[in-house]
PDB file of C-alpha atoms and ligand atoms in Angstrom:
ATOM      1  CA  MET A   4      91.816  94.685  82.903  1.00  0.00           C
ATOM      2  CA  ALA A   5      92.119  98.994  81.998  1.00  0.00           C
ATOM      3  CA  ASN A   6      92.579 100.308  85.407  1.00  0.00           C
ATOM      4  CA  HIS A   7      93.450  97.725  86.996  1.00  0.00           C
ATOM      5  CA  LEU A   8      95.509  98.900  90.358  1.00  0.00           C
ATOM      6  CA  ILE A   9      97.411  97.965  93.052  1.00  0.00           C
ATOM      7  CA  LYS A  10      99.724  98.892  96.212  1.00  0.00           C
ATOM      8  CA  LEU A  11     103.428  97.445  97.020  1.00  0.00           C
ATOM      9  CA  ASN A  12     104.171  99.014 100.373  1.00  0.00           C
ATOM     10  CA  ASP A  13     103.307 102.513 100.472  1.00  0.00           C
ATOM     11  CA  LYS A  14     102.804 103.315  96.899  1.00  0.00           C
ATOM     12  CA  GLN A  15     100.185 102.730  94.420  1.00  0.00           C
ATOM     13  CA  PHE A  16     101.300 101.128  90.695  1.00  0.00           C
ATOM     14  CA  ARG A  17      98.378 100.993  87.645  1.00  0.00           C
ATOM     15  CA  LEU A  18      98.883  98.458  85.263  1.00  0.00           C
ATOM     16  CA  TYR A  19     101.365  99.881  82.391  1.00  0.00           C
ATOM     17  CA  ILE A  20     102.090  96.859  79.752  1.00  0.00           C
ATOM     18  CA  PRO A  21     100.648  93.512  80.192  1.00  0.00           C
ATOM     19  CA  HIS A  22     102.439  90.484  79.668  1.00  0.00           C
ATOM     20  CA  SER A  23     100.993  89.597  76.183  1.00  0.00           C
ATOM     21  CA  GLU A  24     102.712  93.095  75.024  1.00  0.00           C
ATOM     22  CA  LEU A  25     105.994  91.952  76.361  1.00  0.00           C
ATOM     23  CA  GLN A  26     106.264  87.842  75.398  1.00  0.00           C
ATOM     24  CA  GLN A  27     105.470  89.768  71.765  1.00  0.00           C
ATOM     25  CA  ALA A  28     108.172  92.319  72.307  1.00  0.00           C
ATOM     26  CA  ILE A  29     110.579  88.537  73.626  1.00  0.00           C
ATOM     27  CA  GLU A  30     109.995  87.299  70.366  1.00  0.00           C
ATOM     28  CA  LYS A  31     110.690  89.945  67.998  1.00  0.00           C
ATOM     29  CA  ILE A  32     114.565  90.088  69.446  1.00  0.00           C
ATOM     30  CA  ALA A  33     114.946  87.021  69.703  1.00  0.00           C
ATOM     31  CA  ARG A  34     114.204  86.333  66.015  1.00  0.00           C
ATOM     32  CA  LYS A  35     116.421  89.138  65.475  1.00  0.00           C
ATOM     33  CA  ILE A  36     118.788  87.606  67.960  1.00  0.00           C
ATOM     34  CA  ASN A  37     118.582  83.843  66.478  1.00  0.00           C
ATOM     35  CA  ALA A  38     119.732  85.402  63.035  1.00  0.00           C
ATOM     36  CA  ASP A  39     122.562  87.282  64.691  1.00  0.00           C
ATOM     37  CA  MET A  40     124.313  84.414  66.999  1.00  0.00           C
ATOM     38  CA  GLU A  41     124.147  81.415  64.484  1.00  0.00           C
ATOM     39  CA  GLY A  42     127.481  79.312  64.924  1.00  0.00           C
ATOM     40  CA  LYS A  43     128.353  82.148  67.488  1.00  0.00           C
ATOM     41  CA  ASN A  44     127.695  79.762  70.793  1.00  0.00           C
ATOM     42  CA  PRO A  45     126.523  82.527  72.994  1.00  0.00           C
ATOM     43  CA  LEU A  46     127.227  83.391  76.459  1.00  0.00           C
ATOM     44  CA  PHE A  47     124.412  85.306  78.059  1.00  0.00           C
ATOM     45  CA  ILE A  48     124.613  86.708  80.522  1.00  0.00           C
ATOM     46  CA  CYS A  49     121.648  87.385  83.176  1.00  0.00           C
ATOM     47  CA  VAL A  50     122.410  90.162  85.729  1.00  0.00           C
ATOM     48  CA  LEU A  51     120.258  89.422  88.830  1.00  0.00           C
ATOM     49  CA  ASN A  52     118.112  89.519  90.344  1.00  0.00           C
ATOM     50  CA  GLY A  53     115.956  91.903  88.256  1.00  0.00           C
ATOM     51  CA  ALA A  54     116.838  89.514  84.987  1.00  0.00           C
ATOM     52  CA  PHE A  55     115.799  87.139  85.630  1.00  0.00           C
ATOM     53  CA  ILE A  56     112.111  86.397  84.225  1.00  0.00           C
ATOM     54  CA  PHE A  57     112.863  88.229  80.872  1.00  0.00           C
ATOM     55  CA  ALA A  58     116.007  85.338  80.539  1.00  0.00           C
ATOM     56  CA  ALA A  59     114.102  82.609  81.735  1.00  0.00           C
ATOM     57  CA  ASP A  60     111.254  83.654  78.977  1.00  0.00           C
ATOM     58  CA  LEU A  61     114.028  84.745  76.046  1.00  0.00           C
ATOM     59  CA  LEU A  62     115.882  82.165  76.342  1.00  0.00           C
ATOM     60  CA  LYS A  63     113.083  79.737  75.586  1.00  0.00           C
ATOM     61  CA  GLU A  64     113.182  81.368  72.275  1.00  0.00           C
ATOM     62  CA  ILE A  65     116.661  80.767  71.595  1.00  0.00           C
ATOM     63  CA  SER A  66     116.655  78.152  69.443  1.00  0.00           C
ATOM     64  CA  VAL A  67     121.069  78.574  68.358  1.00  0.00           C
ATOM     65  CA  ASP A  68     123.563  76.363  70.260  1.00  0.00           C
ATOM     66  CA  CYS A  69     123.591  78.837  73.755  1.00  0.00           C
ATOM     67  CA  GLU A  70     124.640  78.714  77.467  1.00  0.00           C
ATOM     68  CA  ILE A  71     123.258  81.048  80.332  1.00  0.00           C
ATOM     69  CA  THR A  72     125.382  81.882  83.151  1.00  0.00           C
ATOM     70  CA  PHE A  73     124.426  84.589  85.802  1.00  0.00           C
ATOM     71  CA  MET A  74     126.130  87.333  86.950  1.00  0.00           C
ATOM     72  CA  ARG A  75     125.319  89.947  90.087  1.00  0.00           C
ATOM     73  CA  MET A  76     125.153  93.609  91.183  1.00  0.00           C
ATOM     74  CA  LYS A  77     123.067  96.074  92.548  1.00  0.00           C
ATOM     75  CA  THR A  78     122.271 100.083  92.646  1.00  0.00           C
ATOM     76  CA  TYR A  79     118.447 100.993  93.086  1.00  0.00           C
ATOM     77  CA  GLU A  80     117.576 101.627  96.628  1.00  0.00           C
ATOM     78  CA  GLY A  81     113.353 102.966  96.708  1.00  0.00           C
ATOM     79  CA  LEU A  82     112.089 104.955  93.333  1.00  0.00           C
ATOM     80  CA  HIS A  83     115.314 106.541  91.878  1.00  0.00           C
ATOM     81  CA  SER A  84     118.610 104.960  91.179  1.00  0.00           C
ATOM     82  CA  SER A  85     121.963 105.251  93.787  1.00  0.00           C
ATOM     83  CA  GLY A  86     124.179 106.113  90.805  1.00  0.00           C
ATOM     84  CA  ARG A  87     126.627 103.885  92.899  1.00  0.00           C
ATOM     85  CA  ILE A  88     127.605 100.769  91.490  1.00  0.00           C
ATOM     86  CA  LYS A  89     127.655  97.673  94.282  1.00  0.00           C
ATOM     87  CA  GLU A  90     130.580  95.379  93.715  1.00  0.00           C
ATOM     88  CA  ILE A  91     130.262  92.746  91.061  1.00  0.00           C
ATOM     89  CA  GLN A  92     130.425  89.423  92.129  1.00  0.00           C
ATOM     90  CA  PRO A  93     133.097  87.387  90.118  1.00  0.00           C
ATOM     91  CA  LEU A  94     131.834  85.402  86.804  1.00  0.00           C
ATOM     92  CA  GLU A  95     132.086  81.720  87.276  1.00  0.00           C
ATOM     93  CA  VAL A  96     132.636  80.998  83.354  1.00  0.00           C
ATOM     94  CA  ASP A  97     135.290  81.770  81.538  1.00  0.00           C
ATOM     95  CA  ILE A  98     134.614  83.884  78.646  1.00  0.00           C
ATOM     96  CA  LYS A  99     137.769  84.609  76.659  1.00  0.00           C
ATOM     97  CA  ASN A 100     137.197  84.784  72.728  1.00  0.00           C
ATOM     98  CA  ARG A 101     133.175  84.200  73.533  1.00  0.00           C
ATOM     99  CA  THR A 102     130.105  86.047  71.992  1.00  0.00           C
ATOM    100  CA  VAL A 103     128.695  87.574  75.178  1.00  0.00           C
ATOM    101  CA  ILE A 104     125.613  88.976  75.748  1.00  0.00           C
ATOM    102  CA  ILE A 105     124.209  90.888  78.779  1.00  0.00           C
ATOM    103  CA  VAL A 106     120.734  90.389  79.747  1.00  0.00           C
ATOM    104  CA  GLU A 107     119.564  93.081  81.649  1.00  0.00           C
ATOM    105  CA  ASP A 108     115.959  94.135  83.385  1.00  0.00           C
ATOM    106  CA  ILE A 109     116.064  97.868  82.398  1.00  0.00           C
ATOM    107  CA  VAL A 110     118.966 100.260  81.439  1.00  0.00           C
ATOM    108  CA  ASP A 111     117.808 103.668  83.412  1.00  0.00           C
ATOM    109  CA  THR A 112     120.982 106.116  83.586  1.00  0.00           C
ATOM    110  CA  GLY A 113     123.076 103.264  81.708  1.00  0.00           C
ATOM    111  CA  PHE A 114     125.473 102.788  84.407  1.00  0.00           C
ATOM    112  CA  THR A 115     124.751  99.725  85.956  1.00  0.00           C
ATOM    113  CA  ILE A 116     125.602  98.236  82.074  1.00  0.00           C
ATOM    114  CA  CYS A 117     128.422 100.737  81.300  1.00  0.00           C
ATOM    115  CA  ARG A 118     130.196  99.336  84.714  1.00  0.00           C
ATOM    116  CA  ILE A 119     129.130  96.069  83.547  1.00  0.00           C
ATOM    117  CA  LYS A 120     130.268  96.001  80.160  1.00  0.00           C
ATOM    118  CA  GLU A 121     133.965  97.299  81.536  1.00  0.00           C
ATOM    119  CA  TYR A 122     134.298  94.873  83.956  1.00  0.00           C
ATOM    120  CA  LEU A 123     133.658  92.117  81.140  1.00  0.00           C
ATOM    121  CA  SER A 124     136.199  93.322  78.679  1.00  0.00           C
ATOM    122  CA  ASP A 125     138.932  93.053  81.149  1.00  0.00           C
ATOM    123  CA  LEU A 126     137.977  89.766  80.791  1.00  0.00           C
ATOM    124  CA  SER A 127     139.211  89.581  77.032  1.00  0.00           C
ATOM    125  CA  PRO A 128     135.489  88.335  75.144  1.00  0.00           C
ATOM    126  CA  LYS A 129     135.115  88.110  71.849  1.00  0.00           C
ATOM    127  CA  GLU A 130     133.078  90.593  71.810  1.00  0.00           C
ATOM    128  CA  VAL A 131     130.025  91.679  74.211  1.00  0.00           C
ATOM    129  CA  LYS A 132     126.263  92.710  72.998  1.00  0.00           C
ATOM    130  CA  VAL A 133     123.137  94.148  75.385  1.00  0.00           C
ATOM    131  CA  ALA A 134     119.618  92.676  75.568  1.00  0.00           C
ATOM    132  CA  THR A 135     117.008  94.175  77.179  1.00  0.00           C
ATOM    133  CA  MET A 136     113.838  94.426  78.504  1.00  0.00           C
ATOM    134  CA  PHE A 137     113.052  97.969  79.329  1.00  0.00           C
ATOM    135  CA  PHE A 138     115.092 101.249  77.888  1.00  0.00           C
ATOM    136  CA  LYS A 139     114.131 104.354  79.419  1.00  0.00           C
ATOM    137  CA  PRO A 140     115.505 106.429  76.423  1.00  0.00           C
ATOM    138  CA  ASP A 141     114.809 110.212  78.282  1.00  0.00           C
ATOM    139  CA  VAL A 142     117.427 109.286  81.384  1.00  0.00           C
ATOM    140  CA  LEU A 143     120.531 107.682  79.407  1.00  0.00           C
ATOM    141  CA  LYS A 144     123.662 109.322  80.845  1.00  0.00           C
ATOM    142  CA  CYS A 145     126.670 107.457  79.386  1.00  0.00           C
ATOM    143  CA  ASP A 146     127.191 106.533  76.112  1.00  0.00           C
ATOM    144  CA  LEU A 147     126.701 103.017  74.928  1.00  0.00           C
ATOM    145  CA  THR A 148     125.296 100.712  72.391  1.00  0.00           C
ATOM    146  CA  LEU A 149     121.874  98.668  72.955  1.00  0.00           C
ATOM    147  CA  ASP A 150     122.201  96.504  70.681  1.00  0.00           C
ATOM    148  CA  TYR A 151     118.364  94.337  71.153  1.00  0.00           C
ATOM    149  CA  VAL A 152     116.027  95.911  72.748  1.00  0.00           C
ATOM    150  CA  ALA A 153     112.578  94.436  74.023  1.00  0.00           C
ATOM    151  CA  ARG A 154     109.962  97.989  74.384  1.00  0.00           C
ATOM    152  CA  GLU A 155     110.949 101.343  75.219  1.00  0.00           C
ATOM    153  CA  VAL A 156     109.099 102.491  78.279  1.00  0.00           C
ATOM    154  CA  ASP A 157     108.651 106.359  79.824  1.00  0.00           C
ATOM    155  CA  ASN A 158     110.527 107.862  82.068  1.00  0.00           C
ATOM    156  CA  LYS A 159     109.114 106.654  85.052  1.00  0.00           C
ATOM    157  CA  PHE A 160     108.945 104.346  87.913  1.00  0.00           C
ATOM    158  CA  ILE A 161     107.960 100.658  86.840  1.00  0.00           C
ATOM    159  CA  VAL A 162     107.601  97.717  88.515  1.00  0.00           C
ATOM    160  CA  GLY A 163     106.801  93.336  87.929  1.00  0.00           C
ATOM    161  CA  TYR A 164     108.384  91.563  85.342  1.00  0.00           C
ATOM    162  CA  GLY A 165     111.060  90.971  87.305  1.00  0.00           C
ATOM    163  CA  LEU A 166     111.367  94.715  88.226  1.00  0.00           C
ATOM    164  CA  ASP A 167     110.946  95.771  92.309  1.00  0.00           C
ATOM    165  CA  TYR A 168     109.966  98.134  93.967  1.00  0.00           C
ATOM    166  CA  ASP A 169     112.079  97.781  97.825  1.00  0.00           C
ATOM    167  CA  GLU A 170     111.719  94.037  96.745  1.00  0.00           C
ATOM    168  CA  LYS A 171     107.843  93.348  96.477  1.00  0.00           C
ATOM    169  CA  GLY A 172     106.532  93.196  92.480  1.00  0.00           C
ATOM    170  CA  ARG A 173     109.073  91.097  90.659  1.00  0.00           C
ATOM    171  CA  ASN A 174     106.314  87.886  90.645  1.00  0.00           C
ATOM    172  CA  LEU A 175     104.114  89.959  88.668  1.00  0.00           C
ATOM    173  CA  LYS A 176     103.307  88.936  84.963  1.00  0.00           C
ATOM    174  CA  ASP A 177     102.311  92.392  83.685  1.00  0.00           C
ATOM    175  CA  LEU A 178     104.200  95.454  83.687  1.00  0.00           C
ATOM    176  CA  TYR A 179     102.965  98.298  86.113  1.00  0.00           C
ATOM    177  CA  ILE A 180     103.444 102.169  86.267  1.00  0.00           C
ATOM    178  CA  LEU A 181     103.750 104.523  89.912  1.00  0.00           C
ATOM    179  CA  ASN A 182     100.159 105.792  89.995  1.00  0.00           C
ATOM    180  CA  GLU A 183     101.098 109.820  91.016  1.00  0.00           C
ATOM    181  CA  GLN A 184      98.187 111.645  92.308  1.00  0.00           C
TER     182      GLN A 184
HETATM  183  P1  IMP B 213     120.828 102.033  85.950  1.00  0.00           P
HETATM  184  O1  IMP B 213     122.379 101.739  86.542  1.00  0.00           O
HETATM  185  O2  IMP B 213     120.851 103.412  86.241  1.00  0.00           O
HETATM  186  O3  IMP B 213     121.011 101.829  84.162  1.00  0.00           O
HETATM  187  O4  IMP B 213     120.189 101.350  86.795  1.00  0.00           O
HETATM  188  C1  IMP B 213     120.019 100.341  86.281  1.00  0.00           C
HETATM  189  C2  IMP B 213     118.867  99.307  87.296  1.00  0.00           C
HETATM  190  O5  IMP B 213     118.063  99.955  87.988  1.00  0.00           O
HETATM  191  C3  IMP B 213     118.461  98.080  86.512  1.00  0.00           C
HETATM  192  O6  IMP B 213     119.130  97.120  86.343  1.00  0.00           O
HETATM  193  C4  IMP B 213     117.093  97.861  87.624  1.00  0.00           C
HETATM  194  O7  IMP B 213     117.661  97.434  88.639  1.00  0.00           O
HETATM  195  C5  IMP B 213     116.886  99.548  88.901  1.00  0.00           C
HETATM  196  N1  IMP B 213     116.298 100.692  87.288  1.00  0.00           N
HETATM  197  C6  IMP B 213     115.752 101.017  86.354  1.00  0.00           C
HETATM  198  N2  IMP B 213     114.783 101.822  86.936  1.00  0.00           N
HETATM  199  C7  IMP B 213     113.845 100.996  87.374  1.00  0.00           C
HETATM  200  C8  IMP B 213     112.266 101.443  87.232  1.00  0.00           C
HETATM  201  O8  IMP B 213     111.919 102.017  86.997  1.00  0.00           O
HETATM  202  N3  IMP B 213     112.255 100.177  88.805  1.00  0.00           N
HETATM  203  C9  IMP B 213     112.717  99.491  89.150  1.00  0.00           C
HETATM  204  N4  IMP B 213     113.716  99.606  89.078  1.00  0.00           N
HETATM  205  C10 IMP B 213     114.232  99.911  88.232  1.00  0.00           C
HETATM  206 MG1   MG B 214     118.605  94.819  87.510  1.00  0.00          MG
END
């Protein structure tokens, strides 16, 4: 599997992190969330589309009383963050006085999470935490605290495990990285 290559649209990607490692990283942050969230009945907010697989795997490891809902927004086109945040669809759940945990696929520049945090803060929650599957520490451009990071990654374009390249690759169980020639 070490040199496993795949092609999505016009680009080639190579295996980067196998699913077993992703699963271990998730179990580790889930233990921390379970310890921190005892008695808080947190509301997990899964950011669609990218976080759907991470949210499913993470929530299976959560043992405290909790709820989950979904929100949607989109910024990426092709291989680069456009920096322009598209409209956030209104949340369907009242988060007043609740502990909420944003569940995100990846934090790159951080603009998306910052924007979501701003939006949620206006709805008077008790506290807002962030859980992200992947984090590119070299690219972060805003002042942001990430409470739960499953796995740091290199500053390269990645796909799989919910992440897409122009909507392709979200279904891949393992994580792949752009293979630059
Ligand atoms: P940010 O606003 O720059 O932090 O971008 C965050 C969003 O861009 C994520 O929610 C992803 O949907 C997308 N994104 C960032 N990096 C990648 C990547 O390497 N592959 C695929 N999508 C990415
Ligand atoms: Mg996303």
